[in-house]
Amino acid sequence: MAGFHEKEARVLTKALANAGKIKQLVQLGQLNVLIRIIRGRRLFGDGTGISDPKADKFKEMVVELTVLVRIFNTGGIVRVLNWLDLQGIASKMMKLHNRFDRFLGGILEEHKAKGHVGGDKQ
């Protein structure tokens, strides 16, 4: 597992030399360490610091999720109002859920198209 961290540290160091967005790169590096442990390869970006549309889309969805979960939901307190979705939180969460499904489904389809199933090439 140390190899994953070393590779990500090298990529991150190279990217830091080329970019000024340190906080975003560190967060992306952390995500890529987790994904590399799980899948054996990076999910987003090649470490050059060039914007990755997939990474940007994923980050937008994560930010939207964190905003939505922080909103005080009156339906959560007064259960009889929950079905009304007065604040629109449930519908926004459902739309975000569908976006996550499409995004992750696309990654799975891309993985299948490359012939990887269960970590083995077919």
CSV table of C-alpha atoms in Angstrom, one decimal, residues 3-61:
chain,number,residue,atom,x,y,z
A,3,GLY,CA,3.6,2.3,-3.2
A,4,PHE,CA,0.3,4.0,-3.8
A,5,HIS,CA,1.1,6.8,-1.5
A,6,GLU,CA,4.6,7.2,-3.0
A,7,LYS,CA,3.1,7.4,-6.5
A,8,GLU,CA,0.5,9.9,-5.5
A,9,ALA,CA,3.0,12.0,-3.6
A,10,ARG,CA,5.2,12.2,-6.7
A,11,VAL,CA,2.3,13.2,-8.9
A,12,LEU,CA,1.1,15.7,-6.4
A,13,THR,CA,4.5,17.3,-5.9
A,14,LYS,CA,4.9,17.6,-9.7
A,15,ALA,CA,1.4,19.2,-10.0
A,16,LEU,CA,2.1,21.6,-7.1
A,17,ALA,CA,5.1,22.9,-8.9
A,18,ASN,CA,2.9,23.7,-11.9
A,19,ALA,CA,-0.2,25.1,-10.2
A,20,GLY,CA,-1.4,27.5,-7.5
A,21,LYS,CA,-4.5,25.6,-6.4
A,22,ILE,CA,-2.9,23.8,-3.5
A,23,LYS,CA,-6.0,23.0,-1.5
A,24,GLN,CA,-7.9,21.5,-4.5
A,25,LEU,CA,-4.8,19.5,-5.5
A,26,VAL,CA,-4.4,18.1,-2.0
A,27,GLN,CA,-8.0,17.0,-1.9
A,28,LEU,CA,-7.8,15.5,-5.4
A,29,GLY,CA,-4.6,13.7,-4.3
A,30,GLN,CA,-6.3,12.2,-1.3
A,31,LEU,CA,-9.2,11.0,-3.4
A,32,ASN,CA,-6.9,9.5,-5.9
A,33,VAL,CA,-5.0,7.6,-3.2
A,34,LEU,CA,-8.3,6.1,-2.1
A,35,ILE,CA,-9.3,5.2,-5.6
A,36,ARG,CA,-5.9,3.9,-6.5
A,37,ILE,CA,-6.1,1.6,-3.4
A,38,ILE,CA,-9.5,0.4,-4.5
A,39,ARG,CA,-9.1,0.2,-8.2
A,40,GLY,CA,-5.3,0.1,-8.8
A,41,ARG,CA,-5.3,3.3,-10.9
A,42,ARG,CA,-6.0,7.0,-10.6
A,43,LEU,CA,-9.5,8.1,-11.2
A,44,PHE,CA,-9.0,11.8,-12.0
A,45,GLY,CA,-6.3,13.7,-13.7
A,46,ASP,CA,-2.8,12.8,-14.8
A,47,GLY,CA,-1.0,15.1,-12.3
A,48,THR,CA,-0.1,17.8,-14.8
A,49,GLY,CA,-2.4,20.3,-13.1
A,50,ILE,CA,-4.5,20.7,-16.2
A,51,SER,CA,-8.2,20.8,-15.4
A,52,ASP,CA,-10.0,17.5,-15.6
A,53,PRO,CA,-13.7,17.8,-16.6
A,54,LYS,CA,-14.5,14.5,-14.8
A,55,ALA,CA,-12.8,15.7,-11.6
A,56,ASP,CA,-14.5,19.1,-11.8
A,57,LYS,CA,-18.0,17.4,-12.2
A,58,PHE,CA,-17.4,15.1,-9.3
A,59,LYS,CA,-16.2,17.9,-7.1
A,60,GLU,CA,-19.2,20.0,-8.0
A,61,MET,CA,-21.5,17.1,-7.0
